[in-house]
Structures are given as structure tokens and as C-alpha cells.
PDB file of C-alpha atoms and ligand atoms in Angstrom:
ATOM      1  CA  MET A 123     -23.605   1.431 -12.472  1.00  0.00           C
ATOM      2  CA  GLU A 124     -20.633  -0.484 -11.028  1.00  0.00           C
ATOM      3  CA  ILE A 125     -18.358   1.683  -8.568  1.00  0.00           C
ATOM      4  CA  LYS A 126     -14.703   1.522  -9.285  1.00  0.00           C
ATOM      5  CA  PRO A 127     -12.979   0.420  -5.952  1.00  0.00           C
ATOM      6  CA  LYS A 128     -11.076   3.113  -4.299  1.00  0.00           C
ATOM      7  CA  ILE A 129      -7.776   1.388  -2.627  1.00  0.00           C
ATOM      8  CA  LEU A 130      -5.302   3.510  -0.444  1.00  0.00           C
ATOM      9  CA  MET A 131      -1.983   1.568   0.428  1.00  0.00           C
ATOM     10  CA  VAL A 132      -0.500   3.099   3.862  1.00  0.00           C
ATOM     11  CA  CYS A 133       2.928   2.817   5.522  1.00  0.00           C
ATOM     12  CA  LEU A 134       4.907   5.174   7.833  1.00  0.00           C
ATOM     13  CA  GLY A 135       6.920   7.477   5.503  1.00  0.00           C
ATOM     14  CA  ASN A 136       5.292   6.895   1.780  1.00  0.00           C
ATOM     15  CA  ILE A 137       8.584   6.473   0.450  1.00  0.00           C
ATOM     16  CA  CYS A 138       9.059   2.836   0.586  1.00  0.00           C
ATOM     17  CA  ARG A 139       6.349   0.360   1.107  1.00  0.00           C
ATOM     18  CA  SER A 140       3.242   1.954   0.231  1.00  0.00           C
ATOM     19  CA  PRO A 141       4.335   3.439  -3.105  1.00  0.00           C
ATOM     20  CA  MET A 142       5.901   0.002  -3.898  1.00  0.00           C
ATOM     21  CA  ALA A 143       2.611  -0.996  -2.969  1.00  0.00           C
ATOM     22  CA  GLU A 144       0.666   1.304  -5.116  1.00  0.00           C
ATOM     23  CA  GLY A 145       2.725   0.350  -8.165  1.00  0.00           C
ATOM     24  CA  VAL A 146       2.387  -3.351  -7.831  1.00  0.00           C
ATOM     25  CA  PHE A 147      -1.208  -2.999  -7.278  1.00  0.00           C
ATOM     26  CA  ARG A 148      -2.033  -0.948 -10.084  1.00  0.00           C
ATOM     27  CA  HIS A 149      -0.106  -2.905 -12.398  1.00  0.00           C
ATOM     28  CA  ALA A 150      -1.700  -6.269 -11.200  1.00  0.00           C
ATOM     29  CA  CYS A 151      -5.110  -4.676 -11.532  1.00  0.00           C
ATOM     30  CA  GLU A 152      -4.375  -3.306 -14.786  1.00  0.00           C
ATOM     31  CA  SER A 153      -3.090  -6.653 -16.068  1.00  0.00           C
ATOM     32  CA  ASN A 154      -6.153  -8.090 -14.579  1.00  0.00           C
ATOM     33  CA  VAL A 155      -8.581  -5.895 -16.416  1.00  0.00           C
ATOM     34  CA  PHE A 156      -9.660  -4.843 -12.930  1.00  0.00           C
ATOM     35  CA  PRO A 157     -10.724  -1.008 -13.001  1.00  0.00           C
ATOM     36  CA  VAL A 158      -9.426   0.278  -9.731  1.00  0.00           C
ATOM     37  CA  GLU A 159      -8.443   3.634  -8.363  1.00  0.00           C
ATOM     38  CA  ILE A 160      -5.289   3.489  -6.043  1.00  0.00           C
ATOM     39  CA  ASP A 161      -3.241   6.012  -4.209  1.00  0.00           C
ATOM     40  CA  SER A 162      -0.759   5.818  -1.202  1.00  0.00           C
ATOM     41  CA  CYS A 163       0.228   8.006   1.738  1.00  0.00           C
ATOM     42  CA  GLY A 164       1.897   7.635   5.275  1.00  0.00           C
ATOM     43  CA  THR A 165       0.581   8.039   8.619  1.00  0.00           C
ATOM     44  CA  GLY A 166       3.770  10.750   9.024  1.00  0.00           C
ATOM     45  CA  GLY A 167       4.229  13.646   7.031  1.00  0.00           C
ATOM     46  CA  TRP A 168       8.222  13.790   7.310  1.00  0.00           C
ATOM     47  CA  HIS A 169       8.691  12.970   3.644  1.00  0.00           C
ATOM     48  CA  SER A 170       5.857  14.904   2.135  1.00  0.00           C
ATOM     49  CA  GLY A 171       6.482  16.145  -1.352  1.00  0.00           C
ATOM     50  CA  GLU A 172       9.447  13.576  -1.801  1.00  0.00           C
ATOM     51  CA  ALA A 173       9.603  11.037  -4.602  1.00  0.00           C
ATOM     52  CA  PRO A 174      10.057   7.457  -3.617  1.00  0.00           C
ATOM     53  CA  ASP A 175      13.124   6.234  -2.195  1.00  0.00           C
ATOM     54  CA  LYS A 176      15.785   5.239  -4.557  1.00  0.00           C
ATOM     55  CA  ARG A 177      16.055   1.802  -3.829  1.00  0.00           C
ATOM     56  CA  ALA A 178      12.359   1.560  -3.894  1.00  0.00           C
ATOM     57  CA  GLN A 179      12.370   3.341  -7.519  1.00  0.00           C
ATOM     58  CA  ARG A 180      15.229   0.615  -8.770  1.00  0.00           C
ATOM     59  CA  CYS A 181      13.481  -2.314  -7.183  1.00  0.00           C
ATOM     60  CA  MET A 182      10.403  -1.334  -9.227  1.00  0.00           C
ATOM     61  CA  GLN A 183      11.993  -0.434 -12.368  1.00  0.00           C
ATOM     62  CA  GLU A 184      14.023  -3.715 -12.616  1.00  0.00           C
ATOM     63  CA  LYS A 185      10.595  -5.030 -12.794  1.00  0.00           C
ATOM     64  CA  GLY A 186       9.230  -2.914 -15.675  1.00  0.00           C
ATOM     65  CA  LEU A 187       7.265  -0.498 -13.216  1.00  0.00           C
ATOM     66  CA  ASP A 188       8.085   3.075 -12.909  1.00  0.00           C
ATOM     67  CA  ILE A 189       7.113   4.882  -9.600  1.00  0.00           C
ATOM     68  CA  SER A 190       9.172   7.933 -10.046  1.00  0.00           C
ATOM     69  CA  HIS A 191       6.314  10.153 -10.237  1.00  0.00           C
ATOM     70  CA  LEU A 192       4.892   9.486  -6.928  1.00  0.00           C
ATOM     71  CA  ARG A 193       5.026  12.105  -4.465  1.00  0.00           C
ATOM     72  CA  ALA A 194       4.607  11.176  -0.793  1.00  0.00           C
ATOM     73  CA  ARG A 195       1.875  12.798   1.650  1.00  0.00           C
ATOM     74  CA  GLN A 196       0.282  12.017   5.053  1.00  0.00           C
ATOM     75  CA  ILE A 197      -2.808  10.668   5.402  1.00  0.00           C
ATOM     76  CA  HIS A 198      -5.908  12.830   6.078  1.00  0.00           C
ATOM     77  CA  LYS A 199      -9.154  12.307   7.638  1.00  0.00           C
ATOM     78  CA  SER A 200     -11.207  12.533   4.674  1.00  0.00           C
ATOM     79  CA  ASP A 201      -9.195   9.806   3.059  1.00  0.00           C
ATOM     80  CA  LEU A 202     -11.254   7.510   5.558  1.00  0.00           C
ATOM     81  CA  ASP A 203     -14.223   8.218   3.858  1.00  0.00           C
ATOM     82  CA  ILE A 204     -13.157   8.483   0.284  1.00  0.00           C
ATOM     83  CA  PHE A 205     -11.489   5.071  -0.110  1.00  0.00           C
ATOM     84  CA  HIS A 206     -13.142   1.870   0.059  1.00  0.00           C
ATOM     85  CA  HIS A 207      -9.985  -0.250   1.151  1.00  0.00           C
ATOM     86  CA  ILE A 208      -7.327   1.304   3.222  1.00  0.00           C
ATOM     87  CA  LEU A 209      -4.526  -1.424   3.379  1.00  0.00           C
ATOM     88  CA  VAL A 210      -2.102  -0.746   5.663  1.00  0.00           C
ATOM     89  CA  MET A 211       1.761  -2.432   5.933  1.00  0.00           C
ATOM     90  CA  ASP A 212       2.275  -3.149   9.524  1.00  0.00           C
ATOM     91  CA  LYS A 213       0.822  -3.290  12.634  1.00  0.00           C
ATOM     92  CA  GLN A 214       1.740  -0.189  14.026  1.00  0.00           C
ATOM     93  CA  ASN A 215       0.051   1.770  10.964  1.00  0.00           C
ATOM     94  CA  TYR A 216      -2.948  -0.187  11.768  1.00  0.00           C
ATOM     95  CA  LEU A 217      -3.400   1.109  15.206  1.00  0.00           C
ATOM     96  CA  ASP A 218      -2.244   4.552  13.801  1.00  0.00           C
ATOM     97  CA  VAL A 219      -4.695   4.740  11.261  1.00  0.00           C
ATOM     98  CA  LEU A 220      -7.473   3.387  13.812  1.00  0.00           C
ATOM     99  CA  SER A 221      -6.810   6.042  16.025  1.00  0.00           C
ATOM    100  CA  LEU A 222      -7.713   8.497  13.158  1.00  0.00           C
ATOM    101  CA  CYS A 223     -11.210   6.551  12.403  1.00  0.00           C
ATOM    102  CA  GLU A 224     -14.538   8.433  13.724  1.00  0.00           C
ATOM    103  CA  ASN A 225     -16.689   5.517  13.154  1.00  0.00           C
ATOM    104  CA  GLN A 226     -17.229   1.822  12.703  1.00  0.00           C
ATOM    105  CA  GLU A 227     -17.492   2.051   8.971  1.00  0.00           C
ATOM    106  CA  GLN A 228     -14.163   3.789   8.406  1.00  0.00           C
ATOM    107  CA  LYS A 229     -12.719   0.978  11.143  1.00  0.00           C
ATOM    108  CA  ASN A 230     -13.947  -1.871   8.818  1.00  0.00           C
ATOM    109  CA  LYS A 231     -11.940  -0.740   5.977  1.00  0.00           C
ATOM    110  CA  VAL A 232      -8.610  -0.975   7.447  1.00  0.00           C
ATOM    111  CA  LYS A 233      -6.804  -4.155   6.867  1.00  0.00           C
ATOM    112  CA  LEU A 234      -3.014  -5.351   7.035  1.00  0.00           C
ATOM    113  CA  VAL A 235      -2.217  -5.523   3.288  1.00  0.00           C
ATOM    114  CA  LEU A 236      -1.045  -9.251   3.937  1.00  0.00           C
ATOM    115  CA  ASP A 237      -4.317 -10.459   5.244  1.00  0.00           C
ATOM    116  CA  TYR A 238      -4.123 -11.229   1.372  1.00  0.00           C
ATOM    117  CA  HIS A 239      -1.036 -13.275   1.607  1.00  0.00           C
ATOM    118  CA  PRO A 240      -2.071 -17.117   2.153  1.00  0.00           C
ATOM    119  CA  GLU A 241       1.251 -17.519   4.510  1.00  0.00           C
ATOM    120  CA  ALA A 242      -0.063 -17.044   7.955  1.00  0.00           C
ATOM    121  CA  GLU A 243       2.979 -16.105   9.438  1.00  0.00           C
ATOM    122  CA  LYS A 244       3.365 -13.208   6.823  1.00  0.00           C
ATOM    123  CA  SER A 245       1.307 -10.623   8.567  1.00  0.00           C
ATOM    124  CA  GLU A 246       3.450  -7.287   8.365  1.00  0.00           C
ATOM    125  CA  VAL A 247       5.304  -5.948   5.409  1.00  0.00           C
ATOM    126  CA  PRO A 248       8.805  -5.121   7.026  1.00  0.00           C
ATOM    127  CA  ASP A 249      10.154  -1.787   6.720  1.00  0.00           C
ATOM    128  CA  PRO A 250      13.310  -1.828   4.479  1.00  0.00           C
ATOM    129  CA  TYR A 251      14.088   1.924   4.971  1.00  0.00           C
ATOM    130  CA  TYR A 252      17.053   0.778   7.210  1.00  0.00           C
ATOM    131  CA  GLY A 253      17.611  -2.206   4.909  1.00  0.00           C
ATOM    132  CA  GLU A 254      19.311  -3.199   1.701  1.00  0.00           C
ATOM    133  CA  MET A 255      18.117  -3.766  -1.618  1.00  0.00           C
ATOM    134  CA  ALA A 256      17.356  -7.584  -0.748  1.00  0.00           C
ATOM    135  CA  ASP A 257      14.906  -6.246   1.853  1.00  0.00           C
ATOM    136  CA  PHE A 258      13.133  -4.220  -1.226  1.00  0.00           C
ATOM    137  CA  GLU A 259      12.861  -7.266  -3.010  1.00  0.00           C
ATOM    138  CA  GLU A 260      11.031  -9.242  -0.243  1.00  0.00           C
ATOM    139  CA  VAL A 261       8.596  -6.285   0.146  1.00  0.00           C
ATOM    140  CA  TYR A 262       7.875  -6.482  -3.857  1.00  0.00           C
ATOM    141  CA  HIS A 263       7.353 -10.216  -3.819  1.00  0.00           C
ATOM    142  CA  MET A 264       5.247  -9.975  -0.667  1.00  0.00           C
ATOM    143  CA  LEU A 265       3.148  -7.228  -2.421  1.00  0.00           C
ATOM    144  CA  GLU A 266       2.828  -9.266  -5.593  1.00  0.00           C
ATOM    145  CA  THR A 267       1.263 -12.239  -3.913  1.00  0.00           C
ATOM    146  CA  ALA A 268      -1.180  -9.753  -1.875  1.00  0.00           C
ATOM    147  CA  ALA A 269      -2.117  -8.453  -5.001  1.00  0.00           C
ATOM    148  CA  LYS A 270      -3.195 -11.616  -6.927  1.00  0.00           C
ATOM    149  CA  VAL A 271      -5.217 -12.742  -3.949  1.00  0.00           C
ATOM    150  CA  PHE A 272      -6.723  -9.208  -3.717  1.00  0.00           C
ATOM    151  CA  ILE A 273      -7.979  -9.437  -7.434  1.00  0.00           C
ATOM    152  CA  GLU A 274      -9.324 -12.944  -7.142  1.00  0.00           C
ATOM    153  CA  LYS A 275     -11.308 -12.001  -4.200  1.00  0.00           C
ATOM    154  CA  HIS A 276     -12.556  -8.765  -5.115  1.00  0.00           C
ATOM    155  CA  LYS A 277     -12.824  -8.699  -9.009  1.00  0.00           C
ATOM    156  CA  ALA A 278     -16.598  -9.469  -9.647  1.00  0.00           C
TER     157      ALA A 278
HETATM  158  P1  LIG B 464       8.258   3.473   4.578  1.00  0.00           P
HETATM  159  O1  LIG B 464       9.485   3.481   5.170  1.00  0.00           O
HETATM  160  O2  LIG B 464       7.323   3.567   5.845  1.00  0.00           O
HETATM  161  O3  LIG B 464       7.906   2.073   4.050  1.00  0.00           O
HETATM  162  O4  LIG B 464       8.109   4.544   3.637  1.00  0.00           O
HETATM  163  C1  LIG B 464      10.347   4.466   5.926  1.00  0.00           C
HETATM  164  C2  LIG B 464      10.556   5.459   5.538  1.00  0.00           C
HETATM  165  C3  LIG B 464      11.027   6.622   6.251  1.00  0.00           C
HETATM  166  C4  LIG B 464      11.201   6.493   7.457  1.00  0.00           C
HETATM  167  C5  LIG B 464      10.768   5.408   8.089  1.00  0.00           C
HETATM  168  C6  LIG B 464      10.183   4.325   7.421  1.00  0.00           C
HETATM  169  N1  LIG B 464      12.113   7.375   8.328  1.00  0.00           N
HETATM  170  O5  LIG B 464      12.054   7.290   9.541  1.00  0.00           O
HETATM  171  O6  LIG B 464      12.114   8.547   7.878  1.00  0.00           O
END
């Protein structure tokens, strides 16, 4: 039996980039009839229990995607075993998640989400928290491209 890939999106606060990534990848995978399970979390726990940032919600809503029901949570060590793909937004997230890993199998699952972006200079999803709506738009478009490439690579 085929195992459904489980994807975990990780950023710092789990209120801007990673819930957007969760929504973008979920929509792209559904549209491409690629069954996956997706969740998101933050390396930090300051926003645990909160809904996504209003600007992230608005940016996604404008594309027809509702992420208002998502609630922030902090990464847990068990995530490193449960999920098959752990996609982080920036290099600090990468270091923080790697520091939680206890074996090579866990480490091998951790990748920058923009490893799936064809433009090499785009390696990190910039944190839009202190930015403006245009910064959330940029995040959305980067993630949309990464989702397309992820599906091309991993859909059987
Ligand atoms: P995120 O953005 O990591 O994309 O969710 C941030 C959200 C909150 C904070 C930093 C980044 N913060 O410092 O509270």
C-alpha cells in the first residue's frame, strides 16, 4: 500500500510563513490529485494557540485560500519521526531543527523549502512579520513555485 507523504512546514513563529506554506501546498497537492498530509509549526512557542497573522490570512484569502482555522504550535521532537518531509523557511530554522535531530535519518528529512525553487538565488523565504502586504505576496509566490516543483518531484 502506498504511504501518504507527511509534510511539516516550519518557520519561527508559525503565524506567517509556515501556515501560508501549509495552505499553498495543501491546495496545490489537492489540485494535482496528490494525496498528502500537511501540518506546520514554529521553532519558537511564543505564538502557540494563535491563528495566523491577519496579513497572512488576507493574502491567502485573496487567492481563495482560507487558513483562518490553523493554530500555531511549537515543533516537538516526535515530529522528526512522524513526518517524511520537514520543509523549513530559512537557514536559522534549518539550524534550529537540526539541533533537535537525534539521528541521520531525521536530519535527512530537513530541507529548505526553496530547495524546490528553480532560482538558485532564492534560498530563504524572507520573514514578512515586520514587513508589508507586498512581503506576504512575495512569500506566497515563492511558495507557489516551490509547491509546483515539489509535486513534480515527489508525485509518483
Ligand atoms: P513567521 O514570522 O516565523 O513567519 O511566523 C514571525 C512571527 C512572529 C515573530 C517572528 C517571525 N515574532 O518575533 O514574534
